[in-house]
Amino acid sequence: MKLTTRKLNTFTLFKLPSAWFCGVRVKTINDSVCSVSVKHRWINQNPFKSMFWAVQGMAAELATGALVIGHIQDSGKKISMLVANNNATFTKKATGRITFVCNDGALVKEAINKAIETKEGQTVWMKSVGTNAEGIEVSTFNFEWTIKVKS
């Protein structure tokens, strides 16, 4: 089954409804890159007239997690995935449309292949950078994903 934006956005509706209702949507995905977009609206605002940090986090995590899901599906193995750690840096108020891009598909593919080969759990840090419509960086999120082949 090929992972598509439509399948991922349907997944968010049923499995991550808070992200879906806040407007988090996958825009593009391939083997190496995933982009997720969310627009600042009433439902996802904070008292400071910008996007709540947790909404940015949902979009950023989905950009990384979708790549993990895609490579797990491509492997044909039963593999568990879980965020073990994360951190974020905020550099500008998030207003308008914010797009998070993760370019770490090759890193997660390598970690999955190593987990399959060694039968040991692996971790991989993935970065998702959020920019506004002008291309100015508003936040950067890092997620440490753990990957383990199920026995």
mmCIF file with all atom_site columns, C-alpha atoms in Angstrom:
data_model
loop_
_atom_site.group_PDB
_atom_site.id
_atom_site.type_symbol
_atom_site.label_atom_id
_atom_site.label_alt_id
_atom_site.label_comp_id
_atom_site.label_asym_id
_atom_site.label_entity_id
_atom_site.label_seq_id
_atom_site.pdbx_PDB_ins_code
_atom_site.Cartn_x
_atom_site.Cartn_y
_atom_site.Cartn_z
_atom_site.occupancy
_atom_site.B_iso_or_equiv
_atom_site.pdbx_formal_charge
_atom_site.auth_seq_id
_atom_site.auth_comp_id
_atom_site.auth_asym_id
_atom_site.auth_atom_id
_atom_site.pdbx_PDB_model_num
ATOM 1   C CA . MET A 1 1   ? 0.000  0.000   0.000  1.00 0.00 ? 1   MET A CA 1
ATOM 2   C CA . LYS A 1 2   ? 1.492  3.332   -1.082 1.00 0.00 ? 2   LYS A CA 1
ATOM 3   C CA . LEU A 1 3   ? 1.355  6.053   1.551  1.00 0.00 ? 3   LEU A CA 1
ATOM 4   C CA . THR A 1 4   ? -0.399 9.151   0.165  1.00 0.00 ? 4   THR A CA 1
ATOM 5   C CA . THR A 1 5   ? -1.362 12.547  1.509  1.00 0.00 ? 5   THR A CA 1
ATOM 6   C CA . ARG A 1 6   ? -5.020 11.599  1.283  1.00 0.00 ? 6   ARG A CA 1
ATOM 7   C CA . LYS A 1 7   ? -4.503 8.415   3.348  1.00 0.00 ? 7   LYS A CA 1
ATOM 8   C CA . LEU A 1 8   ? -2.481 10.308  5.961  1.00 0.00 ? 8   LEU A CA 1
ATOM 9   C CA . ASN A 1 9   ? -5.076 13.083  6.240  1.00 0.00 ? 9   ASN A CA 1
ATOM 10  C CA . THR A 1 10  ? -7.862 10.510  6.621  1.00 0.00 ? 10  THR A CA 1
ATOM 11  C CA . PHE A 1 11  ? -5.722 8.816   9.277  1.00 0.00 ? 11  PHE A CA 1
ATOM 12  C CA . THR A 1 12  ? -5.507 12.101  11.211 1.00 0.00 ? 12  THR A CA 1
ATOM 13  C CA . LEU A 1 13  ? -9.288 12.507  11.102 1.00 0.00 ? 13  LEU A CA 1
ATOM 14  C CA . PHE A 1 14  ? -9.839 9.130   12.788 1.00 0.00 ? 14  PHE A CA 1
ATOM 15  C CA . LYS A 1 15  ? -6.677 8.571   14.842 1.00 0.00 ? 15  LYS A CA 1
ATOM 16  C CA . LEU A 1 16  ? -5.496 12.141  15.621 1.00 0.00 ? 16  LEU A CA 1
ATOM 17  C CA . PRO A 1 17  ? -8.740 14.138  15.660 1.00 0.00 ? 17  PRO A CA 1
ATOM 18  C CA . SER A 1 18  ? -7.325 17.064  17.654 1.00 0.00 ? 18  SER A CA 1
ATOM 19  C CA . ALA A 1 19  ? -4.708 17.603  14.929 1.00 0.00 ? 19  ALA A CA 1
ATOM 20  C CA . TRP A 1 20  ? -7.329 17.317  12.196 1.00 0.00 ? 20  TRP A CA 1
ATOM 21  C CA . PHE A 1 21  ? -9.731 19.775  13.869 1.00 0.00 ? 21  PHE A CA 1
ATOM 22  C CA . CYS A 1 22  ? -6.870 22.256  14.366 1.00 0.00 ? 22  CYS A CA 1
ATOM 23  C CA . GLY A 1 23  ? -6.216 22.143  10.606 1.00 0.00 ? 23  GLY A CA 1
ATOM 24  C CA . VAL A 1 24  ? -3.041 20.031  10.458 1.00 0.00 ? 24  VAL A CA 1
ATOM 25  C CA . ARG A 1 25  ? -2.742 18.547  6.943  1.00 0.00 ? 25  ARG A CA 1
ATOM 26  C CA . VAL A 1 26  ? -0.061 16.589  5.105  1.00 0.00 ? 26  VAL A CA 1
ATOM 27  C CA . LYS A 1 27  ? 0.751  18.415  1.856  1.00 0.00 ? 27  LYS A CA 1
ATOM 28  C CA . THR A 1 28  ? 3.484  16.239  0.306  1.00 0.00 ? 28  THR A CA 1
ATOM 29  C CA . ILE A 1 29  ? 5.280  13.017  1.095  1.00 0.00 ? 29  ILE A CA 1
ATOM 30  C CA . ASN A 1 30  ? 7.859  10.878  -0.655 1.00 0.00 ? 30  ASN A CA 1
ATOM 31  C CA . ASP A 1 31  ? 10.709 8.606   0.480  1.00 0.00 ? 31  ASP A CA 1
ATOM 32  C CA . SER A 1 32  ? 12.879 11.449  1.743  1.00 0.00 ? 32  SER A CA 1
ATOM 33  C CA . VAL A 1 33  ? 10.673 14.491  2.506  1.00 0.00 ? 33  VAL A CA 1
ATOM 34  C CA . CYS A 1 34  ? 7.337  15.201  4.157  1.00 0.00 ? 34  CYS A CA 1
ATOM 35  C CA . SER A 1 35  ? 5.657  18.587  4.484  1.00 0.00 ? 35  SER A CA 1
ATOM 36  C CA . VAL A 1 36  ? 2.736  19.342  6.787  1.00 0.00 ? 36  VAL A CA 1
ATOM 37  C CA . SER A 1 37  ? 0.832  22.608  6.868  1.00 0.00 ? 37  SER A CA 1
ATOM 38  C CA . VAL A 1 38  ? -1.416 24.326  9.409  1.00 0.00 ? 38  VAL A CA 1
ATOM 39  C CA . LYS A 1 39  ? -3.036 27.755  9.309  1.00 0.00 ? 39  LYS A CA 1
ATOM 40  C CA . HIS A 1 40  ? -3.346 30.030  12.345 1.00 0.00 ? 40  HIS A CA 1
ATOM 41  C CA . ARG A 1 41  ? -7.069 30.201  13.171 1.00 0.00 ? 41  ARG A CA 1
ATOM 42  C CA . TRP A 1 42  ? -9.314 30.746  16.157 1.00 0.00 ? 42  TRP A CA 1
ATOM 43  C CA . ILE A 1 43  ? -9.332 27.025  17.066 1.00 0.00 ? 43  ILE A CA 1
ATOM 44  C CA . ASN A 1 44  ? -5.527 26.811  17.358 1.00 0.00 ? 44  ASN A CA 1
ATOM 45  C CA . GLN A 1 45  ? -4.598 30.205  18.787 1.00 0.00 ? 45  GLN A CA 1
ATOM 46  C CA . ASN A 1 46  ? -2.964 31.206  22.033 1.00 0.00 ? 46  ASN A CA 1
ATOM 47  C CA . PRO A 1 47  ? -3.682 34.387  24.053 1.00 0.00 ? 47  PRO A CA 1
ATOM 48  C CA . PHE A 1 48  ? -0.828 36.175  22.246 1.00 0.00 ? 48  PHE A CA 1
ATOM 49  C CA . LYS A 1 49  ? -2.538 36.177  18.816 1.00 0.00 ? 49  LYS A CA 1
ATOM 50  C CA . SER A 1 50  ? -0.372 33.435  17.349 1.00 0.00 ? 50  SER A CA 1
ATOM 51  C CA . MET A 1 51  ? -0.519 29.667  16.938 1.00 0.00 ? 51  MET A CA 1
ATOM 52  C CA . PHE A 1 52  ? -0.381 27.599  20.134 1.00 0.00 ? 52  PHE A CA 1
ATOM 53  C CA . TRP A 1 53  ? 2.950  25.785  20.476 1.00 0.00 ? 53  TRP A CA 1
ATOM 54  C CA . ALA A 1 54  ? 1.264  22.378  20.829 1.00 0.00 ? 54  ALA A CA 1
ATOM 55  C CA . VAL A 1 55  ? -0.449 22.755  17.438 1.00 0.00 ? 55  VAL A CA 1
ATOM 56  C CA . GLN A 1 56  ? 2.930  23.488  15.891 1.00 0.00 ? 56  GLN A CA 1
ATOM 57  C CA . GLY A 1 57  ? 4.215  20.382  17.675 1.00 0.00 ? 57  GLY A CA 1
ATOM 58  C CA . MET A 1 58  ? 1.441  18.219  16.230 1.00 0.00 ? 58  MET A CA 1
ATOM 59  C CA . ALA A 1 59  ? 2.255  19.365  12.701 1.00 0.00 ? 59  ALA A CA 1
ATOM 60  C CA . ALA A 1 60  ? 6.002  18.985  13.228 1.00 0.00 ? 60  ALA A CA 1
ATOM 61  C CA . GLU A 1 61  ? 5.644  15.498  14.710 1.00 0.00 ? 61  GLU A CA 1
ATOM 62  C CA . LEU A 1 62  ? 3.388  14.382  11.861 1.00 0.00 ? 62  LEU A CA 1
ATOM 63  C CA . ALA A 1 63  ? 6.005  15.510  9.328  1.00 0.00 ? 63  ALA A CA 1
ATOM 64  C CA . THR A 1 64  ? 8.555  13.198  10.959 1.00 0.00 ? 64  THR A CA 1
ATOM 65  C CA . GLY A 1 65  ? 6.175  10.388  11.916 1.00 0.00 ? 65  GLY A CA 1
ATOM 66  C CA . ALA A 1 66  ? 4.679  10.074  8.447  1.00 0.00 ? 66  ALA A CA 1
ATOM 67  C CA . LEU A 1 67  ? 8.147  9.302   7.087  1.00 0.00 ? 67  LEU A CA 1
ATOM 68  C CA . VAL A 1 68  ? 8.622  6.659   9.787  1.00 0.00 ? 68  VAL A CA 1
ATOM 69  C CA . ILE A 1 69  ? 5.229  5.103   8.954  1.00 0.00 ? 69  ILE A CA 1
ATOM 70  C CA . GLY A 1 70  ? 6.020  5.093   5.234  1.00 0.00 ? 70  GLY A CA 1
ATOM 71  C CA . HIS A 1 71  ? 9.365  3.364   5.631  1.00 0.00 ? 71  HIS A CA 1
ATOM 72  C CA . ILE A 1 72  ? 7.915  0.826   8.074  1.00 0.00 ? 72  ILE A CA 1
ATOM 73  C CA . GLN A 1 73  ? 5.236  -0.028  5.496  1.00 0.00 ? 73  GLN A CA 1
ATOM 74  C CA . ASP A 1 74  ? 7.873  -0.305  2.769  1.00 0.00 ? 74  ASP A CA 1
ATOM 75  C CA . SER A 1 75  ? 9.902  -2.736  4.907  1.00 0.00 ? 75  SER A CA 1
ATOM 76  C CA . GLY A 1 76  ? 7.032  -5.234  5.106  1.00 0.00 ? 76  GLY A CA 1
ATOM 77  C CA . LYS A 1 77  ? 7.946  -5.984  8.740  1.00 0.00 ? 77  LYS A CA 1
ATOM 78  C CA . LYS A 1 78  ? 6.005  -5.461  11.959 1.00 0.00 ? 78  LYS A CA 1
ATOM 79  C CA . ILE A 1 79  ? 7.849  -2.600  13.614 1.00 0.00 ? 79  ILE A CA 1
ATOM 80  C CA . SER A 1 80  ? 6.844  -0.466  16.575 1.00 0.00 ? 80  SER A CA 1
ATOM 81  C CA . MET A 1 81  ? 7.561  3.254   16.690 1.00 0.00 ? 81  MET A CA 1
ATOM 82  C CA . LEU A 1 82  ? 7.449  5.696   19.574 1.00 0.00 ? 82  LEU A CA 1
ATOM 83  C CA . VAL A 1 83  ? 8.709  9.192   20.345 1.00 0.00 ? 83  VAL A CA 1
ATOM 84  C CA . ALA A 1 84  ? 11.197 8.887   23.215 1.00 0.00 ? 84  ALA A CA 1
ATOM 85  C CA . ASN A 1 85  ? 12.295 12.511  23.400 1.00 0.00 ? 85  ASN A CA 1
ATOM 86  C CA . ASN A 1 86  ? 11.733 15.872  21.785 1.00 0.00 ? 86  ASN A CA 1
ATOM 87  C CA . ASN A 1 87  ? 12.768 19.503  21.969 1.00 0.00 ? 87  ASN A CA 1
ATOM 88  C CA . ALA A 1 88  ? 11.786 22.696  20.214 1.00 0.00 ? 88  ALA A CA 1
ATOM 89  C CA . THR A 1 89  ? 13.021 26.201  19.516 1.00 0.00 ? 89  THR A CA 1
ATOM 90  C CA . PHE A 1 90  ? 10.682 29.091  18.726 1.00 0.00 ? 90  PHE A CA 1
ATOM 91  C CA . THR A 1 91  ? 12.134 32.048  16.818 1.00 0.00 ? 91  THR A CA 1
ATOM 92  C CA . LYS A 1 92  ? 9.110  34.055  15.618 1.00 0.00 ? 92  LYS A CA 1
ATOM 93  C CA . LYS A 1 93  ? 5.368  34.315  16.263 1.00 0.00 ? 93  LYS A CA 1
ATOM 94  C CA . ALA A 1 94  ? 3.511  31.731  14.210 1.00 0.00 ? 94  ALA A CA 1
ATOM 95  C CA . THR A 1 95  ? 0.774  33.516  12.269 1.00 0.00 ? 95  THR A CA 1
ATOM 96  C CA . GLY A 1 96  ? -0.729 32.752  8.879  1.00 0.00 ? 96  GLY A CA 1
ATOM 97  C CA . ARG A 1 97  ? 0.081  29.422  7.239  1.00 0.00 ? 97  ARG A CA 1
ATOM 98  C CA . ILE A 1 98  ? 2.972  27.512  8.786  1.00 0.00 ? 98  ILE A CA 1
ATOM 99  C CA . THR A 1 99  ? 4.574  24.647  6.867  1.00 0.00 ? 99  THR A CA 1
ATOM 100 C CA . PHE A 1 100 ? 6.739  22.054  8.593  1.00 0.00 ? 100 PHE A CA 1
ATOM 101 C CA . VAL A 1 101 ? 9.227  20.143  6.466  1.00 0.00 ? 101 VAL A CA 1
ATOM 102 C CA . CYS A 1 102 ? 11.229 17.085  7.456  1.00 0.00 ? 102 CYS A CA 1
ATOM 103 C CA . ASN A 1 103 ? 14.017 15.969  5.111  1.00 0.00 ? 103 ASN A CA 1
ATOM 104 C CA . ASP A 1 104 ? 15.154 12.962  7.165  1.00 0.00 ? 104 ASP A CA 1
ATOM 105 C CA . GLY A 1 105 ? 13.627 10.075  5.221  1.00 0.00 ? 105 GLY A CA 1
ATOM 106 C CA . ALA A 1 106 ? 17.050 8.552   4.495  1.00 0.00 ? 106 ALA A CA 1
ATOM 107 C CA . LEU A 1 107 ? 17.951 8.594   8.210  1.00 0.00 ? 107 LEU A CA 1
ATOM 108 C CA . VAL A 1 108 ? 14.843 6.689   9.261  1.00 0.00 ? 108 VAL A CA 1
ATOM 109 C CA . LYS A 1 109 ? 15.189 4.217   6.394  1.00 0.00 ? 109 LYS A CA 1
ATOM 110 C CA . GLU A 1 110 ? 18.743 3.462   7.542  1.00 0.00 ? 110 GLU A CA 1
ATOM 111 C CA . ALA A 1 111 ? 17.585 3.013   11.171 1.00 0.00 ? 111 ALA A CA 1
ATOM 112 C CA . ILE A 1 112 ? 14.783 0.652   10.117 1.00 0.00 ? 112 ILE A CA 1
ATOM 113 C CA . ASN A 1 113 ? 17.155 -1.415  7.983  1.00 0.00 ? 113 ASN A CA 1
ATOM 114 C CA . LYS A 1 114 ? 19.609 -1.629  10.887 1.00 0.00 ? 114 LYS A CA 1
ATOM 115 C CA . ALA A 1 115 ? 16.804 -2.681  13.281 1.00 0.00 ? 115 ALA A CA 1
ATOM 116 C CA . ILE A 1 116 ? 15.750 -5.440  10.887 1.00 0.00 ? 116 ILE A CA 1
ATOM 117 C CA . GLU A 1 117 ? 19.333 -6.580  10.348 1.00 0.00 ? 117 GLU A CA 1
ATOM 118 C CA . THR A 1 118 ? 20.437 -6.577  14.005 1.00 0.00 ? 118 THR A CA 1
ATOM 119 C CA . LYS A 1 119 ? 17.061 -7.395  15.637 1.00 0.00 ? 119 LYS A CA 1
ATOM 120 C CA . GLU A 1 120 ? 17.858 -4.591  18.112 1.00 0.00 ? 120 GLU A CA 1
ATOM 121 C CA . GLY A 1 121 ? 15.912 -1.427  18.770 1.00 0.00 ? 121 GLY A CA 1
ATOM 122 C CA . GLN A 1 122 ? 17.218 1.732   17.133 1.00 0.00 ? 122 GLN A CA 1
ATOM 123 C CA . THR A 1 123 ? 16.757 5.438   17.720 1.00 0.00 ? 123 THR A CA 1
ATOM 124 C CA . VAL A 1 124 ? 16.872 8.243   15.211 1.00 0.00 ? 124 VAL A CA 1
ATOM 125 C CA . TRP A 1 125 ? 16.638 12.011  15.697 1.00 0.00 ? 125 TRP A CA 1
ATOM 126 C CA . MET A 1 126 ? 14.525 13.752  13.064 1.00 0.00 ? 126 MET A CA 1
ATOM 127 C CA . LYS A 1 127 ? 14.163 17.499  12.541 1.00 0.00 ? 127 LYS A CA 1
ATOM 128 C CA . SER A 1 128 ? 11.076 19.378  11.359 1.00 0.00 ? 128 SER A CA 1
ATOM 129 C CA . VAL A 1 129 ? 11.418 23.078  10.511 1.00 0.00 ? 129 VAL A CA 1
ATOM 130 C CA . GLY A 1 130 ? 8.375  25.352  10.435 1.00 0.00 ? 130 GLY A CA 1
ATOM 131 C CA . THR A 1 131 ? 8.316  28.399  8.171  1.00 0.00 ? 131 THR A CA 1
ATOM 132 C CA . ASN A 1 132 ? 5.656  31.012  7.478  1.00 0.00 ? 132 ASN A CA 1
ATOM 133 C CA . ALA A 1 133 ? 4.351  32.099  4.056  1.00 0.00 ? 133 ALA A CA 1
ATOM 134 C CA . GLU A 1 134 ? 7.302  34.489  3.662  1.00 0.00 ? 134 GLU A CA 1
ATOM 135 C CA . GLY A 1 135 ? 9.742  31.604  4.188  1.00 0.00 ? 135 GLY A CA 1
ATOM 136 C CA . ILE A 1 136 ? 10.823 32.873  7.612  1.00 0.00 ? 136 ILE A CA 1
ATOM 137 C CA . GLU A 1 137 ? 11.569 30.154  10.169 1.00 0.00 ? 137 GLU A CA 1
ATOM 138 C CA . VAL A 1 138 ? 9.176  30.279  13.139 1.00 0.00 ? 138 VAL A CA 1
ATOM 139 C CA . SER A 1 139 ? 10.081 27.060  14.965 1.00 0.00 ? 139 SER A CA 1
ATOM 140 C CA . THR A 1 140 ? 12.215 23.942  14.820 1.00 0.00 ? 140 THR A CA 1
ATOM 141 C CA . PHE A 1 141 ? 11.242 20.662  16.448 1.00 0.00 ? 141 PHE A CA 1
ATOM 142 C CA . ASN A 1 142 ? 13.470 17.616  16.984 1.00 0.00 ? 142 ASN A CA 1
ATOM 143 C CA . PHE A 1 143 ? 11.975 14.205  17.707 1.00 0.00 ? 143 PHE A CA 1
ATOM 144 C CA . GLU A 1 144 ? 13.852 11.095  18.841 1.00 0.00 ? 144 GLU A CA 1
ATOM 145 C CA . TRP A 1 145 ? 11.990 8.132   17.366 1.00 0.00 ? 145 TRP A CA 1
ATOM 146 C CA . THR A 1 146 ? 12.556 4.620   18.720 1.00 0.00 ? 146 THR A CA 1
ATOM 147 C CA . ILE A 1 147 ? 12.113 1.766   16.268 1.00 0.00 ? 147 ILE A CA 1
ATOM 148 C CA . LYS A 1 148 ? 11.922 -1.894  17.225 1.00 0.00 ? 148 LYS A CA 1
ATOM 149 C CA . VAL A 1 149 ? 11.109 -4.999  15.190 1.00 0.00 ? 149 VAL A CA 1
ATOM 150 C CA . LYS A 1 150 ? 8.269  -6.915  16.846 1.00 0.00 ? 150 LYS A CA 1
ATOM 151 C CA . SER A 1 151 ? 8.941  -10.590 17.506 1.00 0.00 ? 151 SER A CA 1
#
